[in-house]
Coordinates of C-alpha atoms and ligand atoms in Angstrom, one line a residue:
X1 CA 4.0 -25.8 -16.2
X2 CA 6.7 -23.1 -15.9
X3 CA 6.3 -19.9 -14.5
X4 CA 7.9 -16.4 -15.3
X5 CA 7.2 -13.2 -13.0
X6 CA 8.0 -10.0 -14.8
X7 CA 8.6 -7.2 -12.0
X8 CA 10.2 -8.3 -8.7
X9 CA 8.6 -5.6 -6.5
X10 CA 6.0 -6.1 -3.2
X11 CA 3.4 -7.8 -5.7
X12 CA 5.8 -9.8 -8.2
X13 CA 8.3 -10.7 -5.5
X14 CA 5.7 -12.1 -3.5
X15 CA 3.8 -14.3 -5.9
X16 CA 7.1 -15.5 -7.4
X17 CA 8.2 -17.5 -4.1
X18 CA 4.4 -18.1 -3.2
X19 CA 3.9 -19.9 -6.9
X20 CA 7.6 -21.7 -6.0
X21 CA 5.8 -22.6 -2.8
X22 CA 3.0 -24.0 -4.8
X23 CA 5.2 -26.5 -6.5
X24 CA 6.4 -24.8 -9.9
X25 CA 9.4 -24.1 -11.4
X26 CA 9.5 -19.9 -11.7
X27 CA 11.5 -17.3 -13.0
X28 CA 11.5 -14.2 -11.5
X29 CA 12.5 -11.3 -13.9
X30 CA 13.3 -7.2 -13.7
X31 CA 15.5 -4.9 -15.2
X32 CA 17.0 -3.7 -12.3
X33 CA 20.4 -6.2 -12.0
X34 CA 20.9 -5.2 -8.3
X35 CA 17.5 -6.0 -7.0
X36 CA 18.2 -9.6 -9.5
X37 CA 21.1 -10.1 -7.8
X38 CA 20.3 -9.7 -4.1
X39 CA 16.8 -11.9 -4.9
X40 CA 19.1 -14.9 -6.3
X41 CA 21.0 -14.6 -3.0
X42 CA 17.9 -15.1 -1.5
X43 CA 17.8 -11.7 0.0
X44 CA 14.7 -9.5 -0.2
X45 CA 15.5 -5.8 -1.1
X46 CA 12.2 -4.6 1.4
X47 CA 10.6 -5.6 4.5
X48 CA 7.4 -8.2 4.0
X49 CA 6.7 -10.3 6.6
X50 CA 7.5 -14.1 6.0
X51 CA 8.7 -13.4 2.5
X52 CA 12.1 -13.7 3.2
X53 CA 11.8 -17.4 5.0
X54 CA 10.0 -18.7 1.4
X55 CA 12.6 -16.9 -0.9
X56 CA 15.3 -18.3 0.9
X57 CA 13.6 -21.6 0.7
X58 CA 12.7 -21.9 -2.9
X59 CA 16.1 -20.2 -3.9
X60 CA 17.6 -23.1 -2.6
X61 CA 15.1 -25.5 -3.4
X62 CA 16.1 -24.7 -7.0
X63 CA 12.5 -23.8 -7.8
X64 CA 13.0 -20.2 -7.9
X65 CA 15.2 -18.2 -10.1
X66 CA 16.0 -14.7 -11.0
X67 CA 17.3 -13.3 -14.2
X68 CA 17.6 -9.9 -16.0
X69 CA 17.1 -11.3 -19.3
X70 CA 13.7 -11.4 -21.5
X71 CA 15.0 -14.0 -23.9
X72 CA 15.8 -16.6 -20.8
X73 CA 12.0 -15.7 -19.4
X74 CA 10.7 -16.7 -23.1
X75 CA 12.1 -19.1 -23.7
X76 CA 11.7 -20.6 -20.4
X77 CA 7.9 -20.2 -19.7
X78 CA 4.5 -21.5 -20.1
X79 CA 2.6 -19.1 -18.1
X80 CA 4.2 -15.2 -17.9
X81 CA 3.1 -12.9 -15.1
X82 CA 3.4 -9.3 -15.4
X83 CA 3.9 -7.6 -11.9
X84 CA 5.4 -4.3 -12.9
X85 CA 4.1 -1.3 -11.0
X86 CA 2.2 1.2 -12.9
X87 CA 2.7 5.0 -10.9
X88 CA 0.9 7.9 -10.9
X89 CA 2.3 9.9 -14.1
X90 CA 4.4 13.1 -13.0
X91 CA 1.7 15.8 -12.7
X92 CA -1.1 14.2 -13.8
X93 CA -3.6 12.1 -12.3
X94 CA -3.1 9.2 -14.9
X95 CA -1.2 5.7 -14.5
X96 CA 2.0 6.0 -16.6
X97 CA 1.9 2.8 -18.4
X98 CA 5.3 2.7 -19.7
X99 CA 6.8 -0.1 -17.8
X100 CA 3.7 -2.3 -18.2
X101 CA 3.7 -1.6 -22.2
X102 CA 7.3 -2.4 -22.2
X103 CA 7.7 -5.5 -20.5
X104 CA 4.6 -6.6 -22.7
X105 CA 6.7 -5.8 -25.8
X106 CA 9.7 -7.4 -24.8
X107 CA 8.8 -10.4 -23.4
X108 CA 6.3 -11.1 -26.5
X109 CA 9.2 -10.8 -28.9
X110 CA 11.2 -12.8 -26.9
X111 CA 8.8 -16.0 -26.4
X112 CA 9.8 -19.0 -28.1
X113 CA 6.9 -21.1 -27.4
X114 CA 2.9 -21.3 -27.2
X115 CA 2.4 -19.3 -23.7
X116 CA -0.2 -17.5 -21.8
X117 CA 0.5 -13.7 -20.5
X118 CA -0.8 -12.8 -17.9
X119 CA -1.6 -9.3 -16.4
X120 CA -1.3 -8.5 -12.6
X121 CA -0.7 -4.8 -12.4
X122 CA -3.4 -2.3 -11.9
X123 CA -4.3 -0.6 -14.9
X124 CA -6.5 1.6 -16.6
X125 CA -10.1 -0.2 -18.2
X126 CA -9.3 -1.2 -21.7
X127 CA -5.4 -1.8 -21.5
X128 CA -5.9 -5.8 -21.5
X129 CA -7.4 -5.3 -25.1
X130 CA -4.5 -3.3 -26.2
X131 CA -2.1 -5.4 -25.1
X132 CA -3.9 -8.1 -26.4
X133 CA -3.2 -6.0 -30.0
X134 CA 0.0 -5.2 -29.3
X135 CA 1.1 -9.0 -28.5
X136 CA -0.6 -10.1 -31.5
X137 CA 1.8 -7.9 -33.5
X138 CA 5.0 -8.2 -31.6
X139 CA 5.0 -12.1 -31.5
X140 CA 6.7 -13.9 -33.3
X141 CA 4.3 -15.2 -36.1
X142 CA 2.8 -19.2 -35.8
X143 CA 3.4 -19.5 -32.2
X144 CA -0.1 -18.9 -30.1
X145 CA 0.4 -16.2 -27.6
X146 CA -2.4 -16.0 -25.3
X147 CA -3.0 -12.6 -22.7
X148 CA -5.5 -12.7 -19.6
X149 CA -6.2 -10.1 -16.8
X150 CA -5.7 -11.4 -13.4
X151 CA -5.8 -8.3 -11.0
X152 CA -4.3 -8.8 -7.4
X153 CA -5.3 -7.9 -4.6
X154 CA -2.6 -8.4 -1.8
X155 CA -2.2 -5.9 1.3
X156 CA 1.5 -5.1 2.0
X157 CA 2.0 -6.7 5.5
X158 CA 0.0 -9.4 4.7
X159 CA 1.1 -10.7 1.1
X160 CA 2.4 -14.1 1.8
X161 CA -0.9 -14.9 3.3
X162 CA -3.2 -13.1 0.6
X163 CA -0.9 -14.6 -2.4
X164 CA -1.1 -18.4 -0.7
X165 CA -4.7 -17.4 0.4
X166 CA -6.8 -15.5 -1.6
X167 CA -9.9 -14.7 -0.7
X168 CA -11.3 -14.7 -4.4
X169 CA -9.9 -15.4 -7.9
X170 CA -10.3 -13.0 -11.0
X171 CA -9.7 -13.3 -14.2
X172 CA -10.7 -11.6 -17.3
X173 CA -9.6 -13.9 -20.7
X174 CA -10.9 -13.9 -24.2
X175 CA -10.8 -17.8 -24.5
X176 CA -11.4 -20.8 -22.9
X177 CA -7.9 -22.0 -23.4
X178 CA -6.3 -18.7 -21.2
X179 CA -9.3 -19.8 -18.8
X180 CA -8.4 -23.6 -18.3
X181 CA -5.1 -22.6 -18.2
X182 CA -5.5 -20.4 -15.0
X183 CA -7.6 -23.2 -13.4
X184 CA -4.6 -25.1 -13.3
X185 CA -2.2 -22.4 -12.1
X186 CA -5.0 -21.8 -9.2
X187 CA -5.9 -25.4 -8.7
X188 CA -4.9 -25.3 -5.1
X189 CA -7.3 -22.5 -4.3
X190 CA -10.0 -23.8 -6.6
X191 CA -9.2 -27.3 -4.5
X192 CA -9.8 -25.0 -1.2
X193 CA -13.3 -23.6 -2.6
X194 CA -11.9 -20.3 -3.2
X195 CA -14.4 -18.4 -5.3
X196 CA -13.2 -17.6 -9.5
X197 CA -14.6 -15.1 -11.3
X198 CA -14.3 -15.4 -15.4
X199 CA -14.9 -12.7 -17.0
X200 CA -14.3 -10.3 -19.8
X201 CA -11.3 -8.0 -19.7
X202 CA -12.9 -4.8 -19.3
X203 CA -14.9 -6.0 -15.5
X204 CA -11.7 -8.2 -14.6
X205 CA -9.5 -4.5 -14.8
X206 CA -12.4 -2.8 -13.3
X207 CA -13.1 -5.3 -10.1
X208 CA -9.3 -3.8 -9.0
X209 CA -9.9 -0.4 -9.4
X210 CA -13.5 -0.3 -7.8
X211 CA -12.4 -2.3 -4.9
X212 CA -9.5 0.0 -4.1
X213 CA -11.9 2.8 -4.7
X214 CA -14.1 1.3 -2.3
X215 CA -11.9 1.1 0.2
X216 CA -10.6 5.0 0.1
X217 CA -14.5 6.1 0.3
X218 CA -15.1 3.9 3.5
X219 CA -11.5 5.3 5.4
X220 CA -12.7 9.1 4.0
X221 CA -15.9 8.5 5.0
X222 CA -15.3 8.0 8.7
X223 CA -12.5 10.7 8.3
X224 CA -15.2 13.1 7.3
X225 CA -17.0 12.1 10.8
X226 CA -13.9 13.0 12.4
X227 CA -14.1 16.3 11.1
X228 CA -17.8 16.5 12.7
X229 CA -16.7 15.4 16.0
X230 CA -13.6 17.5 16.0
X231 CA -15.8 20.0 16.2
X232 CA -19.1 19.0 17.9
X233 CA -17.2 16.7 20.5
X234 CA -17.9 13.1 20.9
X235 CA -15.3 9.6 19.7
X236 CA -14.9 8.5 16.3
X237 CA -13.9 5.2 17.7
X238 CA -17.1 5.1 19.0
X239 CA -18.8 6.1 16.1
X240 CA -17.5 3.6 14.2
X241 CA -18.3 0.8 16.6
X242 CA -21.4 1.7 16.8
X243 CA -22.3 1.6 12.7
X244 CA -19.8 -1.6 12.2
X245 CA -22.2 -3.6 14.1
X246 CA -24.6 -3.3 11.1
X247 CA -23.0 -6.2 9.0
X248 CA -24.4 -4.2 5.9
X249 CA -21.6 -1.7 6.8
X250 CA -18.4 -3.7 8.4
X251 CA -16.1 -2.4 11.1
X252 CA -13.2 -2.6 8.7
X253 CA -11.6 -0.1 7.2
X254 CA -13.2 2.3 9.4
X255 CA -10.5 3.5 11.2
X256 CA -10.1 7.1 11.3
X257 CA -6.8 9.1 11.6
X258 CA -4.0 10.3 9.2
X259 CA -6.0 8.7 6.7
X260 CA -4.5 6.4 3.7
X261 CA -1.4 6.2 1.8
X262 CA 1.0 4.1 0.1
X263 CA 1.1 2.6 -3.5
X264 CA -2.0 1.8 -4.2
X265 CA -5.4 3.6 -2.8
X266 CA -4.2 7.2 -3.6
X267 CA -3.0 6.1 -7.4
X268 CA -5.6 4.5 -7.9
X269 CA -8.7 6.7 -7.4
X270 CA -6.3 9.6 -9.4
X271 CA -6.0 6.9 -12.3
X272 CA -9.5 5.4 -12.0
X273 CA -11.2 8.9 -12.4
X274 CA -8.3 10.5 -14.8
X275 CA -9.7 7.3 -17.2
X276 CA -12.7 7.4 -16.4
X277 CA -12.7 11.4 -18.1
X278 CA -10.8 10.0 -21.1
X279 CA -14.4 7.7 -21.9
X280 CA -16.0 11.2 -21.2
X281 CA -17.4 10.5 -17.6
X282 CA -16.3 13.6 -16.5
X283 CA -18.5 14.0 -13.5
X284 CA -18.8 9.7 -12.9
X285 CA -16.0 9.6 -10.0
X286 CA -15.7 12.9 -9.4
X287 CA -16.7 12.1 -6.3
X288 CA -13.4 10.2 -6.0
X289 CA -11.7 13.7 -5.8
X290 CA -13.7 14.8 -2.6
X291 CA -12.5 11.4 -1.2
X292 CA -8.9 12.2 -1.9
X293 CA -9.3 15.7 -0.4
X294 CA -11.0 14.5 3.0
X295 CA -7.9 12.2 3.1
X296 CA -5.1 14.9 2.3
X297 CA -7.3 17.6 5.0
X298 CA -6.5 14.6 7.4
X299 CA -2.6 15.7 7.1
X300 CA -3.7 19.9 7.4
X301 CA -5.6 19.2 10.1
X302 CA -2.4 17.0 12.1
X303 CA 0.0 19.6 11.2
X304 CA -2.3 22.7 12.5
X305 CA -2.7 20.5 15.6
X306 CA 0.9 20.8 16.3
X307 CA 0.7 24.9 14.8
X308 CA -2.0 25.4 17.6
X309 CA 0.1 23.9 20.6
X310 CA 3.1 26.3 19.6
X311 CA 1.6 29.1 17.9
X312 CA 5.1 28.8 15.8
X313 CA 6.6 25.8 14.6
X314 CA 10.0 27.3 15.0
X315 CA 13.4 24.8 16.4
X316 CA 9.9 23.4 18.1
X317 CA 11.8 19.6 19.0
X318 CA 8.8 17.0 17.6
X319 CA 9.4 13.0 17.5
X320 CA 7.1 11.6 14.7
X321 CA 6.6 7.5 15.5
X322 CA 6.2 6.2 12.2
X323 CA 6.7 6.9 8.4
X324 CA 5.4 3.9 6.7
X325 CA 2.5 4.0 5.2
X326 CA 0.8 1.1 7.4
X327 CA 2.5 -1.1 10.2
X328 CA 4.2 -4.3 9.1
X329 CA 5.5 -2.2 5.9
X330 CA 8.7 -0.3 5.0
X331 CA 6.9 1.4 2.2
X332 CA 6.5 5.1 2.4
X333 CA 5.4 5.9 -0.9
X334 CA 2.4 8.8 -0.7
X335 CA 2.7 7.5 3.3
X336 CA 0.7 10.5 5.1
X337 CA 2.8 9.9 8.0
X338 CA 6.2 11.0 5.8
X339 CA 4.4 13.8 4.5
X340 CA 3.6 15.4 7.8
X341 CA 6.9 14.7 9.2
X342 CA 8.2 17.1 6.6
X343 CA 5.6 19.4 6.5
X344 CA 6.5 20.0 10.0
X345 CA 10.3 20.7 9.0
X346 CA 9.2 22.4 6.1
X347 CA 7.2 24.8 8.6
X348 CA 10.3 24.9 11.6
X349 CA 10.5 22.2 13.3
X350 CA 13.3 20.3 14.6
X351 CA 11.9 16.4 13.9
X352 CA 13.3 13.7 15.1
X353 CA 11.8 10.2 13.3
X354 CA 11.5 6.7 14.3
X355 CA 10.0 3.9 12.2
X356 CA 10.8 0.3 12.9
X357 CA 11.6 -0.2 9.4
X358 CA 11.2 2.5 7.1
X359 CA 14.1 4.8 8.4
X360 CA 16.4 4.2 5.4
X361 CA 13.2 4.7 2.6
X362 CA 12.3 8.0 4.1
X363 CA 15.9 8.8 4.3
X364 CA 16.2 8.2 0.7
X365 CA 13.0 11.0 0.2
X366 CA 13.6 13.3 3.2
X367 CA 17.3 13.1 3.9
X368 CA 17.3 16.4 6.3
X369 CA 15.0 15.0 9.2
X370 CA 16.9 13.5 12.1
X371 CA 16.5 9.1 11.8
X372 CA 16.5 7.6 15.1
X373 CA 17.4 4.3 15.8
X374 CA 14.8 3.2 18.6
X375 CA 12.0 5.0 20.1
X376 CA 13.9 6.4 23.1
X377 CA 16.2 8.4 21.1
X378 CA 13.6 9.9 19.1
X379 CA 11.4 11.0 21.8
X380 CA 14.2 12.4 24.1
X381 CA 13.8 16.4 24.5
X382 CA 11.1 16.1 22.6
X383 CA 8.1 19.2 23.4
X384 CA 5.5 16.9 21.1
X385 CA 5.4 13.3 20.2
X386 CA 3.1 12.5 17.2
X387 CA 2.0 8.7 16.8
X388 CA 1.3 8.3 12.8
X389 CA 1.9 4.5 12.2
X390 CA 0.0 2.0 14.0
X391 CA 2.8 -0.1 14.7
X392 CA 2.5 -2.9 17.7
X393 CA 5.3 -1.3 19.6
X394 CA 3.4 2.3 19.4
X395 CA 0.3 0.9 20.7
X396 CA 1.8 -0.5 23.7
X397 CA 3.5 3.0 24.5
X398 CA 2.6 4.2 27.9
X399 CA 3.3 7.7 29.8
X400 CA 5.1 6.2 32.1
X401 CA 7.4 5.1 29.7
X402 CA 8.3 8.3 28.1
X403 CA 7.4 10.8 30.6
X404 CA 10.8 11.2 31.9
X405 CA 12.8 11.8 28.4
X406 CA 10.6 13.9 26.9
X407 CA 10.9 17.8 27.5
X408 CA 6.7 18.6 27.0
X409 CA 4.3 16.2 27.7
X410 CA 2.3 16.9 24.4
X411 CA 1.2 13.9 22.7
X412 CA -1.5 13.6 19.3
X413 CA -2.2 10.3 18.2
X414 CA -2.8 9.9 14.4
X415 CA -3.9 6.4 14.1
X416 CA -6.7 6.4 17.3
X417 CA -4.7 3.5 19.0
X418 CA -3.8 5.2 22.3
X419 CA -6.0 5.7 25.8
X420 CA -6.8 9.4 26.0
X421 CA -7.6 8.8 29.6
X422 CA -4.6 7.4 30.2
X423 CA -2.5 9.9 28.8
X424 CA -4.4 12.5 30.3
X425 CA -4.1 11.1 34.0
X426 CA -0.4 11.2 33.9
X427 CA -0.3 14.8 32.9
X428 CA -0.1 14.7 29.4
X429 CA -1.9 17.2 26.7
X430 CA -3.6 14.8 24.2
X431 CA -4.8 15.4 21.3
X432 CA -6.2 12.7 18.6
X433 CA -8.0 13.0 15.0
X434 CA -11.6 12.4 15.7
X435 CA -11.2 12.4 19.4
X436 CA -13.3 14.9 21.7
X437 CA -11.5 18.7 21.6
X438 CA -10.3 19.5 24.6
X439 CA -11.3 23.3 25.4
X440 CA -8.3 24.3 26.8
X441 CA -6.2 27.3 25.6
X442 CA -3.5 26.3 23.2
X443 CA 0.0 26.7 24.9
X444 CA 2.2 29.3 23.2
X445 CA 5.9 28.6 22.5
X446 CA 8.0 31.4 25.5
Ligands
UDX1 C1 -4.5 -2.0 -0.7 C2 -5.7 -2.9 -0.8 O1 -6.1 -3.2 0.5 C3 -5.2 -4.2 -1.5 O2 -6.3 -5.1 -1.7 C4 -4.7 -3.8 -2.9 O3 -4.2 -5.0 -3.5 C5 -3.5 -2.8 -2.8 O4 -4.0 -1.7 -2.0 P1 -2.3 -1.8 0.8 O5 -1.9 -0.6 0.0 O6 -1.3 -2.8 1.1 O7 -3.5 -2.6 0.1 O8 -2.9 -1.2 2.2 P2 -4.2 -1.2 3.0 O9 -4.2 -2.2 4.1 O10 -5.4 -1.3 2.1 O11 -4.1 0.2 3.6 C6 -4.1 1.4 2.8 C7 -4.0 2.6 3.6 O12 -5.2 2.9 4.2 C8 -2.9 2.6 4.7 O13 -2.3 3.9 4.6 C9 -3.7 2.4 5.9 O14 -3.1 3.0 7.0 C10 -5.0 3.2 5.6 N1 -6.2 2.7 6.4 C11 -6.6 1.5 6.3 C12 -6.8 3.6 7.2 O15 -6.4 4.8 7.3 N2 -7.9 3.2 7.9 C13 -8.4 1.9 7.8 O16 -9.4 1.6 8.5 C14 -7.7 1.0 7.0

């Protein structure tokens, strides 16, 4: 069985060489040459941990290709996976479907053979049966052109391991033959136990959304708590602890702080309640849009942290740790920790950023803040350090490590990973989302 991936980004890249890995022959496939280029070199255009070692791998093997062209990728495979990414539409809440619909329509009129598509992106309930339509049409007529849905649900940072290692299956088909088909692409997790859901469509697209949607309202909803103890005192860490225990809740993804980001979660509740209006729901997942206001408050609230140390954000020097969205990750799309850095410019400041990896993408968005090459640099002269990515090498920072370069030993930690104790011991003004107030009068600027 052959294998095409249409859309070589953090999702198609990734199950390209992890399919390779699997044993088949794949072709990876995007419109942008560049990115084609650099992938058939073996190099990967954006930072995901052990990807690069299996591209390399299966580029040499000779299992894994990469091509621009839609008639090679039809003519070449059994099995076609679209990967393409489906953003936010400008000013609007909806997903803007145009790349999806388009590499639908070109790859169906390019297939030469009987074939299965098969949908990966996230996308609104009810495109899989349009597609399904709309292949029907463009295909070339006698040949049997199969679609399925087969949502993904890989974390950046960890997509090597989710891709190999899922921890459930889904698809959604319209015929036993798309199933059977997908129980031999997955035989080796089906061989491991892993659970696979077939269903129809419509709950295979839905089973993405709600998950994702999930997992927003349980980082808001401890982000609403932090708001509570801001106020009342008391440690949302604590918090937190205390209700994970009940196993009916979960400790995960109850870490309070800057609150979530990226390309996912925030599209994805915008999308899922944007369609969910269009069926005439209006007030089904409206909800949703207190969940994405908690989150955005999360970024007010950092920002007037720093407002009340100063009074006035003016040439105040500030060193942001972080920009990606989540550690392991160069991806700073919707990333709360960019935003803030530029919120402080936008308001004054002089800030001076350090991420271990996402420099150069928040460069490419916010080309006036000052990139700094190590963590040293960036905290130098610095009056406030702000910690907004929980990156291993911020959680290991210590006072006595900075105290010396920095010129005010003001510190707010965004992701709850540092000692407040310990910062406070050697001096330091701490300040954390969630964390006890401290009562003291804010320090105004000379
Ligand atoms: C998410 C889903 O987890 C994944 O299943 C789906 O396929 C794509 O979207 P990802 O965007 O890679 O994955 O990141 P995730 O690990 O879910 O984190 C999302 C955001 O939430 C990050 O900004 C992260 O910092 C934040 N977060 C996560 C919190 O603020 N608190 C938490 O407890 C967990």
């Amino acid at each position: 069985m052959r294998l095409t991936v249409i859309g070589t980004g953090y999702l198609g890249a990734t199950h390209a060489a992890a399919m390779a890995e699997l044993g088949f022959q794949v072709l990876g496939v995007d419109v942008d040459p560049t990115k084609i280029e650099r992938l058939q070199q073996g190099d990967l255009p954006f930072h995901e941990p052990g990807l690069p070692d299996l591209l390399r791998k299966h580029t040499s093997s000779g299992r894994l290709r990469f091509t621009t062209s839609f008639e090679e990728a039809g003519a070449f495979g059994d099995v076609h996976f679209i990967a393409v990414g489906t953003p936010q539409r400008s000013g609007e809440h909806g997903a803007d479907m145009t790349y999806v619909d388009a590499a639908v329509t070109e790859l169906a009129r390019a297939i030469r053979k009987d074939s299965l598509i098969v949908g990966k992106s996230t996308v609104p309930v009810g495109t899989a049966r349009r597609l399904q339509a709309l292949v029907a049409e463009e295909a070339a007529p006698g040949l049997s052109v199969d679609l399925a849905w087969n949502p993904e649900f890989l974390r950046e940072g960890y997509a090597v391991e989710d891709t190999l290692h899922p921890d459930r299956l889904v698809v959604g088909v319209d015929s036993f033959k798309a199933e059977s088909v997908l129980r031999e692409v997955y035989a080796y997790a089906l061989d491991r136990g892993t659970p696979f859901i077939s269903t129809d469509f419509e709950t295979s697209e839905l089973v993405k959304v709600a998950a994702n949607a999930f997992l927003a309202t349980k980082i808001s909803f401890i982000n609403a708590f932090s708001e509570v103890t801001e106020v009342v005192g008391g440690d949302i860490r604590t918090l937190a602890d205390a209700i994970g225990y009940d196993a009916r809740i979960g400790r995960r993804f109850l870490n309070a702080g800057v609150g979530f980001g990226g390309g996912c979660l925030p599209k994805d509740i915008r999308a899922l309640q944007a369609r969910v209006s269009e069926l005439g729901l209006d007030r089904t997942m409206s909800f949703l849009n207190e969940i994405d206001e908690v989150n955005l408050r999360r970024r007010d609230r950092t920002v007037y942290l720093v407002e009340e140390m100063f009074g006035s954000l003016d040439n105040v020097r500030v060193a942001v740790l972080g920009t990606a969205f989540k550690p392991n990750s160069d991806d700073v799309r919707d990333s709360p920790a960019l935003d803030i850095a530029a919120r402080l410019f936008s308001a004054g400041a002089e800030v001076a950023v350090y991420d271990p990896e996402a420099n150069q993408n928040s460069a490419k968005r916010f080309p006036r803040l000052t990139y700094c090459s190590s963590l040293v640099e960036a905290v130098t002269e610095a009056e406030v350090v702000l910690v907004l990515t929980e990156w291993d090498e911020f959680k290991r920072l210590t006072p006595e490590s900075i105290s010396d370069l920095v010129s005010g030993k003001r510190i707010i930690d965004g992701r709850n990973i540092l000692s407040a104790d310990r910062w406070q011991d050697a001096g330091w003004m701490f300040r954390g989302l969630g964390r006890r107030v401290e009562v003291e009068a804010p320090i105004l600027s000379a």
